[in-house]
Coordinates of C-alpha atoms in Angstrom, one line a residue:
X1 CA 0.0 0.0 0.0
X2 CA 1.6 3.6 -0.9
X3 CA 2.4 5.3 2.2
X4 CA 1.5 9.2 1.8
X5 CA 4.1 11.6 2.8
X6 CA 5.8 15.0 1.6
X7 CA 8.1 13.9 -1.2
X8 CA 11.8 15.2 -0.7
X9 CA 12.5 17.4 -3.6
X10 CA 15.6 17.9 -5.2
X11 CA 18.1 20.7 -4.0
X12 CA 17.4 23.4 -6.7
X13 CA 18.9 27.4 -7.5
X14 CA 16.5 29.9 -6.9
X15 CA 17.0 31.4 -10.6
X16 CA 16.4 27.5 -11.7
X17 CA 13.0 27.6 -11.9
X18 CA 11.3 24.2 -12.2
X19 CA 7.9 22.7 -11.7
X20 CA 8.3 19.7 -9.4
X21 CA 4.3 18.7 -9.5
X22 CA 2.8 15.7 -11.6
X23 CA 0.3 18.1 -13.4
X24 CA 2.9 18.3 -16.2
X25 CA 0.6 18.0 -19.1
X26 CA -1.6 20.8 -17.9
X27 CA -2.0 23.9 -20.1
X28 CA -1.5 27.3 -18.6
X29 CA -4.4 29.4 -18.4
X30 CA -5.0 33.1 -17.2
X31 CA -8.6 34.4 -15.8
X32 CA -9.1 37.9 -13.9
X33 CA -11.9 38.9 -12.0
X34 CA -12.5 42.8 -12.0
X35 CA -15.2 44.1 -9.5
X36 CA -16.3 46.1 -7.0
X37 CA -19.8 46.7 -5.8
X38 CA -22.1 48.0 -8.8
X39 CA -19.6 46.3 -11.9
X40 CA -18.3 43.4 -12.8
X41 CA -15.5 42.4 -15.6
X42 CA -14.3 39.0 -16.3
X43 CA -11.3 38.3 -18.4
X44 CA -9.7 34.8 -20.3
X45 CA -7.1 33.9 -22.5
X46 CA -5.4 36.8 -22.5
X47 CA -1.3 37.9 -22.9
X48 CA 0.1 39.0 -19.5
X49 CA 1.4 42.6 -21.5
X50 CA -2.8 43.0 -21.5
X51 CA -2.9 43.0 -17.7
X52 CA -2.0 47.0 -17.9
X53 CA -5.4 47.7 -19.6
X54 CA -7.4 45.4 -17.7
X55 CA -6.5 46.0 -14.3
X56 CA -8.2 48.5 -12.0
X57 CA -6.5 49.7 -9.3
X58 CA -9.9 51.2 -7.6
X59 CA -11.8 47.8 -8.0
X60 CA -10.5 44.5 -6.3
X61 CA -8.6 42.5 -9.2
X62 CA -8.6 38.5 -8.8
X63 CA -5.6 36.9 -11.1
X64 CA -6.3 33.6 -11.1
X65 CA -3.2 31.1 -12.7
X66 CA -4.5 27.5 -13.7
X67 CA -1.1 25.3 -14.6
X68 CA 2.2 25.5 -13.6
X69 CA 4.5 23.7 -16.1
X70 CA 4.7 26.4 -18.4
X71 CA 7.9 28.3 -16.6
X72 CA 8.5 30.9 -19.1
X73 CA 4.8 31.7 -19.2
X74 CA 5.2 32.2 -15.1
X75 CA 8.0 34.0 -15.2
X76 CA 7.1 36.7 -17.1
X77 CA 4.0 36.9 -14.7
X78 CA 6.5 37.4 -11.7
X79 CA 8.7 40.0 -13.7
X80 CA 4.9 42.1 -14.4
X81 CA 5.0 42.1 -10.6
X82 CA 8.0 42.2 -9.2
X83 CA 7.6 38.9 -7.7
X84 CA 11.2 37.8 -6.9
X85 CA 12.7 34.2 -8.3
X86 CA 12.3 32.8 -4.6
X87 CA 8.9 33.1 -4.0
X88 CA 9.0 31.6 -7.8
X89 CA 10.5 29.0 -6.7
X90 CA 8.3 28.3 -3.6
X91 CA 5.2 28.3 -5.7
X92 CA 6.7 25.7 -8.4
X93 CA 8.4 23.7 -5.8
X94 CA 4.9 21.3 -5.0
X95 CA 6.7 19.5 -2.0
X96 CA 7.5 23.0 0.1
X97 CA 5.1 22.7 3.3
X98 CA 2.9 25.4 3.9
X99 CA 4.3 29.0 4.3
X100 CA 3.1 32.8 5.1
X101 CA 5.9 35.6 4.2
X102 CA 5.0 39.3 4.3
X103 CA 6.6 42.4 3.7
X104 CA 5.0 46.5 4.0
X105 CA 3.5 45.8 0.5
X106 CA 2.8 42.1 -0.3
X107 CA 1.6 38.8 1.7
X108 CA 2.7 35.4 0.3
X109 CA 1.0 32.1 1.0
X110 CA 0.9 28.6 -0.2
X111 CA -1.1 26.0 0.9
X112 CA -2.0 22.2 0.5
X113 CA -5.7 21.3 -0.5
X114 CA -6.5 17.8 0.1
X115 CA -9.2 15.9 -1.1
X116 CA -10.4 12.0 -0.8
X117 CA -9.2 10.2 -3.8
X118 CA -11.4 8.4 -6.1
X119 CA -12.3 5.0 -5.3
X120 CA -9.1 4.4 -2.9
X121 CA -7.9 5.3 0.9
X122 CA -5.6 7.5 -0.5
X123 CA -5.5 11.3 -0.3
X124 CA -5.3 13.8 -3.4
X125 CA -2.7 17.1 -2.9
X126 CA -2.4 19.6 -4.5
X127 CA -0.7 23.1 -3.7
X128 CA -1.9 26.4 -4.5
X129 CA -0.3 29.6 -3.6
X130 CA -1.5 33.2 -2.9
X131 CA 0.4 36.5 -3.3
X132 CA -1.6 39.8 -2.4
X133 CA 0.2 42.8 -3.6
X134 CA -1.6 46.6 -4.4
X135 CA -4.8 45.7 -4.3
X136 CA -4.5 42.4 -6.8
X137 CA -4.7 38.8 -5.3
X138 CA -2.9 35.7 -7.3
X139 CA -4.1 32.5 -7.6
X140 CA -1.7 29.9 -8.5
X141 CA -3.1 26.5 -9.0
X142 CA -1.1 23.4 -10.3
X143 CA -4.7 22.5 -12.5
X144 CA -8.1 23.6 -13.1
X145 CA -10.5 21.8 -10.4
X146 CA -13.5 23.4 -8.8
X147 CA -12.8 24.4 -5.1
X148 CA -13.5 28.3 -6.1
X149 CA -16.4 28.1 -8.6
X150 CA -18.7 28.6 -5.7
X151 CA -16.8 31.7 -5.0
X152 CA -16.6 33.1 -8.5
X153 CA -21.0 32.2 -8.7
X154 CA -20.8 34.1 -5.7
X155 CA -18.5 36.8 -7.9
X156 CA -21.0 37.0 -10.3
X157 CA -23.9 37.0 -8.9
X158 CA -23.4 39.1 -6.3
X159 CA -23.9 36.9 -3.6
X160 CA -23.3 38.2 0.4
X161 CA -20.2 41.4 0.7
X162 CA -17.9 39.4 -1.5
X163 CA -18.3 42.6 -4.0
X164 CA -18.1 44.7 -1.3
X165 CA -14.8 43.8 -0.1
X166 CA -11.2 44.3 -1.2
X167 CA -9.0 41.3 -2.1
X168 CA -7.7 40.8 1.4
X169 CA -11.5 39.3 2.3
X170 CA -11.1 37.5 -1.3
X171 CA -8.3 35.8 -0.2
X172 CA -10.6 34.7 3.3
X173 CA -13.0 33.0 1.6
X174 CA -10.5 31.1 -0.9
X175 CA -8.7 29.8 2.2
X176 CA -11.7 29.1 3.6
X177 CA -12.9 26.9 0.8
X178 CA -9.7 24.9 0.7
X179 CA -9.9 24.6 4.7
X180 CA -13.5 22.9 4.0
X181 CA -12.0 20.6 1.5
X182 CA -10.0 19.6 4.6
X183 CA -13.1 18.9 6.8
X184 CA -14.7 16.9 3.5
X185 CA -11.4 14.6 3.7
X186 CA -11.8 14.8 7.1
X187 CA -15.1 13.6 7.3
X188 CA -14.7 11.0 4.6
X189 CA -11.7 9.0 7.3
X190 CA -14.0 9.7 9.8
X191 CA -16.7 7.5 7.8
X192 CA -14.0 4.7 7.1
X193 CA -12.6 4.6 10.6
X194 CA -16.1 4.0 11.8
X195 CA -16.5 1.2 9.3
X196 CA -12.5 -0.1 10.5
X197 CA -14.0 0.4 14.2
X198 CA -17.1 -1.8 13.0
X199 CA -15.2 -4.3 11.2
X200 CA -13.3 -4.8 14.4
X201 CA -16.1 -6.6 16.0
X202 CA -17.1 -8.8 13.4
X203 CA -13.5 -10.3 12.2
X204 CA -10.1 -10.5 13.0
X205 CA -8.9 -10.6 9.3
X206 CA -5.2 -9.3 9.3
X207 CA -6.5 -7.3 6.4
X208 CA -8.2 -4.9 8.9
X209 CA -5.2 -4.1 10.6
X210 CA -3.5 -2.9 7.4
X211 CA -6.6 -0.9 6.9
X212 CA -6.1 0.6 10.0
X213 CA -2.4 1.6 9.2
X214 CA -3.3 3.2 5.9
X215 CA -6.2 5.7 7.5
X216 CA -3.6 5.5 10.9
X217 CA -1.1 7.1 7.9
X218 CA -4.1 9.6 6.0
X219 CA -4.4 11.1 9.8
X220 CA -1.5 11.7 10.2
X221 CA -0.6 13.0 6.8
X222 CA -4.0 15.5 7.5
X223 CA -2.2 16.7 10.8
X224 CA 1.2 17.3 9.1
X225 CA -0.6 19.7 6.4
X226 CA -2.5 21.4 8.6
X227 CA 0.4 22.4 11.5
X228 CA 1.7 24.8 9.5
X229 CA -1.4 26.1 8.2
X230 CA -2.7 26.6 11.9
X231 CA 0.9 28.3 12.3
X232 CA 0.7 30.7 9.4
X233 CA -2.4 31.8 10.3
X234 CA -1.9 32.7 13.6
X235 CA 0.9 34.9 11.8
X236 CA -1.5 36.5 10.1
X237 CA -3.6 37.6 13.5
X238 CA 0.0 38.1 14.9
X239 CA 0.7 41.2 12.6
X240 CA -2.7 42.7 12.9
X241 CA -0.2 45.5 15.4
X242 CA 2.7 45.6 13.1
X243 CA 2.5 49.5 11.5
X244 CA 4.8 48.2 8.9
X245 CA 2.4 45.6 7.1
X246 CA -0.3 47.6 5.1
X247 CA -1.4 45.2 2.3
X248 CA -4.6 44.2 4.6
X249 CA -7.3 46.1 6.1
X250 CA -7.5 46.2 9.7
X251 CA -11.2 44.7 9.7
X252 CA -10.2 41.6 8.3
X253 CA -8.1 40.0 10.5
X254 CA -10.9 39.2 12.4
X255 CA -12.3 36.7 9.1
X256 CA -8.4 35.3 9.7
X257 CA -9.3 34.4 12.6
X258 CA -11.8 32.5 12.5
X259 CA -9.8 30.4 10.1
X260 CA -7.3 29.6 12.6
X261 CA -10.2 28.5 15.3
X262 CA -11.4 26.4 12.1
X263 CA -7.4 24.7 12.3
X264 CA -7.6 24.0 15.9
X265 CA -10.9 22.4 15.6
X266 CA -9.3 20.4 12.9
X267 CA -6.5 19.4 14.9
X268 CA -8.5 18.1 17.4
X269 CA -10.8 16.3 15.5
X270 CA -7.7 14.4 14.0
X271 CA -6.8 13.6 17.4
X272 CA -10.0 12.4 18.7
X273 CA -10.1 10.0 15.3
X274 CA -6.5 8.9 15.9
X275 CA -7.8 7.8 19.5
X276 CA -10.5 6.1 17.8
X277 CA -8.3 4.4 15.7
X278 CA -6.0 3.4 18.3
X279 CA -8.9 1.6 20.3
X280 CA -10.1 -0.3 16.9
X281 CA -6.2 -1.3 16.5
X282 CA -6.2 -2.5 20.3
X283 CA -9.4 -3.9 20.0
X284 CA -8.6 -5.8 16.9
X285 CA -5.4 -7.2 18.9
X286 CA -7.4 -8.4 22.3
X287 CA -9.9 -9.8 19.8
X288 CA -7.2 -11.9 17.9
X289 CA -5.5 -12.9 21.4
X290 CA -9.1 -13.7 22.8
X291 CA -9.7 -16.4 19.7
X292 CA -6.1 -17.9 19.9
X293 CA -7.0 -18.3 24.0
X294 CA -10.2 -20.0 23.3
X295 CA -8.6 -22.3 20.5
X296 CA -5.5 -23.2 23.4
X297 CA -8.6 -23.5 26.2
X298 CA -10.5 -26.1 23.5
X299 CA -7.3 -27.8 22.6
X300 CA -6.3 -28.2 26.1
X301 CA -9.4 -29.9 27.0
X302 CA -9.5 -32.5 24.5
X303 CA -6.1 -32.9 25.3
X304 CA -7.2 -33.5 28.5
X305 CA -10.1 -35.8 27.9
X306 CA -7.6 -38.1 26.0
X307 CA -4.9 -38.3 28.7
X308 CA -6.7 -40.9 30.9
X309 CA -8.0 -43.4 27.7
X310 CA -4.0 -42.8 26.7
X311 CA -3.0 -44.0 30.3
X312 CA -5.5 -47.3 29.4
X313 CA -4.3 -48.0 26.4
X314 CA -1.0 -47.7 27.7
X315 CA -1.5 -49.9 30.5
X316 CA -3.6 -52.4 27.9
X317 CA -0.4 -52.9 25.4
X318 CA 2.1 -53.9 27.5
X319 CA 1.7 -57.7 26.4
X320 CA 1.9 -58.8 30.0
X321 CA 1.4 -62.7 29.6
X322 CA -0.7 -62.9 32.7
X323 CA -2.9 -60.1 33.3
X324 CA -6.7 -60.9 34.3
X325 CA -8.8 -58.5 31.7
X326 CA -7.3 -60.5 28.7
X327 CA -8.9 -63.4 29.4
X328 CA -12.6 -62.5 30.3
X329 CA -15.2 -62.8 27.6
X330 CA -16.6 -59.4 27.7
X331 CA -13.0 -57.4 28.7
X332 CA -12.4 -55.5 26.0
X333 CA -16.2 -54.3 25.7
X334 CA -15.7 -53.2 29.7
X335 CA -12.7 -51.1 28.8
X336 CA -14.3 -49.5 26.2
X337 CA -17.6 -49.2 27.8
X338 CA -14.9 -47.6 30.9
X339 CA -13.4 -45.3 28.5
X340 CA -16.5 -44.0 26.9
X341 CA -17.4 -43.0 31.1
X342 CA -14.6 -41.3 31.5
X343 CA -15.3 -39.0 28.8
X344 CA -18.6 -38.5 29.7
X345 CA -17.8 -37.5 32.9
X346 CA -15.0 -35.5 32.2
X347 CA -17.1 -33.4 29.9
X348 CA -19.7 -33.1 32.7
X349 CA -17.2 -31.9 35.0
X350 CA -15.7 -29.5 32.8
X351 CA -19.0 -28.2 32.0
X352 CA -19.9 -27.5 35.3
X353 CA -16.6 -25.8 36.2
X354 CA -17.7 -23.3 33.0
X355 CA -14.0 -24.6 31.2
X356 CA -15.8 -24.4 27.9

């Protein structure tokens, strides 16, 4: 069974910009979102030397990247905005863990969205990044997939203050929608541990305790992705004081918030589930160690029940010329008849000490 884990990547150059994903046959596409309260403009398929006419600095301006492999494509995004060949890097390099870097002018963040696979225990990752910078928020995503097309239905059809807010609160509700992706893989474990736990009762196939390492590893795979997500945004409250950070309104830390309460909720969840798991992976042991006892405890007593009719038999094939039983006329039915008593009453006996 594939274990999930970060995958080392390779020690690269900060001006060698490579995509390390496995969305390598993905095409590059470019959307922007131009809105603010009373107007709406959406943008496709466009050349990044067009981003001059279409941006508005007075609206809130949603770039959103779909594809990664394209590196010249990228770059020449990152040169429009002065985005320097390390953050580059960190948002091509898929096997970084989670990160939050600001400055006075920009905030940087990248972020693992997990989903249940299809058909199979195992988990699918993928990482998108964020870069806020004067009023425009980035979207960089390794494919097109739908975790935001609630959000842009919500865009267009002016659905709650979405349209009423800058791209700080933008940036909110897209972290927000990959934190529920979290709680949707979260949930989905929870549903197979409860099966595992079920499972557990019923059987003490060795399969089951593989079963229960695989979703033992998914936890703990969830927990490892969202540590330093629950770190970076607690960053984010942290510099709610800090006079030098301007590229988020002081009303919206409070929506930041909330997502870190969201990460501790999530961490405790997984803890509570790993518990869970650990009492299935017990309870699967004292089950297997409860049927081996009672296999011992049935062996032993026929074991037992044969040791006396051995101790006959023994005494009965000696070949002793003169021993009395030989010669009778009904001996050997007596024996017999002896032996079959002895059972009997060694069963009864063993019966009423409640040995089996």
């Amino acid at each position: 069974m594939r274990k999930i884990k970060y995958k080392k990547g390779r020690k690269m150059q900060p001006y060698n910009l490579e995509y390390t994903g496995i969305h390598k046959s993905k095409d590059s596409e470019l959307q922007l979102f131009v809105y603010d309260d009373l107007n709406l403009t959406e943008y496709e398929d466009f050349k990044v030397s067009d981003l001059d006419k279409y941006i508005d600095k007075q609206k809130t301006n949603w770039i959103n990247i779909h594809g990664l492999n394209n590196v010249d494509w990228l770059k020449s995004i990152g040169d429009y905005f002065k985005i320097d060949n390390f953050m580059l890097a960190d948002i091509l390099n898929t096997t970084r863990r989670t990160k939050l870097e600001e400055s006075h002018d920009f905030l940087f963040f990248n972020i693992k969205s997990l989903l249940p696979g299809e058909n199979s225990d195992n988990i699918s990752v993928e990482q998108i990044s964020f870069l806020l910078k004067d009023g425009v928020l980035i979207s960089f995503q390794e494919k097109r997939s739908d975790f935001f097309t609630h959000i842009r239905e919500r865009i267009r059809t002016h659905s709650g203050i979405v349209r009423t807010k800058k791209a700080d609160y933008l940036l909110y509700i897209l972290l927000d929608a990959i934190m529920e992706n979290f709680f949707i893989t979260l949930e989905n474990e929870e549903d197979k541990v409860e099966e595992l736990i079920n499972l557990t009762k019923q059987s003490v196939d060795p399969v089951i305790l593989e079963k229960i390492e695989k979703h033992r590893d998914n936890l703990n795979f969830l927990k490892r992705s969202i540590i330093p997500l629950r770190d970076s945004l607690y960053d984010i409250k942290s510099i709610k004081d800090d006079t030098i950070f301007n590229a988020m309104e002081a009303d919206s830390f409070s929506f930041f918030s909330r997502l870190h309460q969201k990460s501790l909720e999530l961490l405790e969840q997984i803890d509570s589930d790993m518990g869970s798991l650990e009492s299935a992976s017990n309870f699967f042991f004292s089950a297997q160690t409860h049927k081996m006892n009672e296999i011992m405890k049935t062996l032993t007593i026929v074991s037992a029940i044969f040791i006396p009719l051995t101790f006959i038999v023994g005494i009965y094939g000696m070949n002793f010329e003169y021993m009395p039983e030989l010669k009778r006329h009904y001996g050997y039915h007596t024996v017999v008849g002896a032996m079959f008593l002895i059972v009997i009453g060694m069963i009864i006996y063993f019966k009423k000490r409640r040995w089996f």
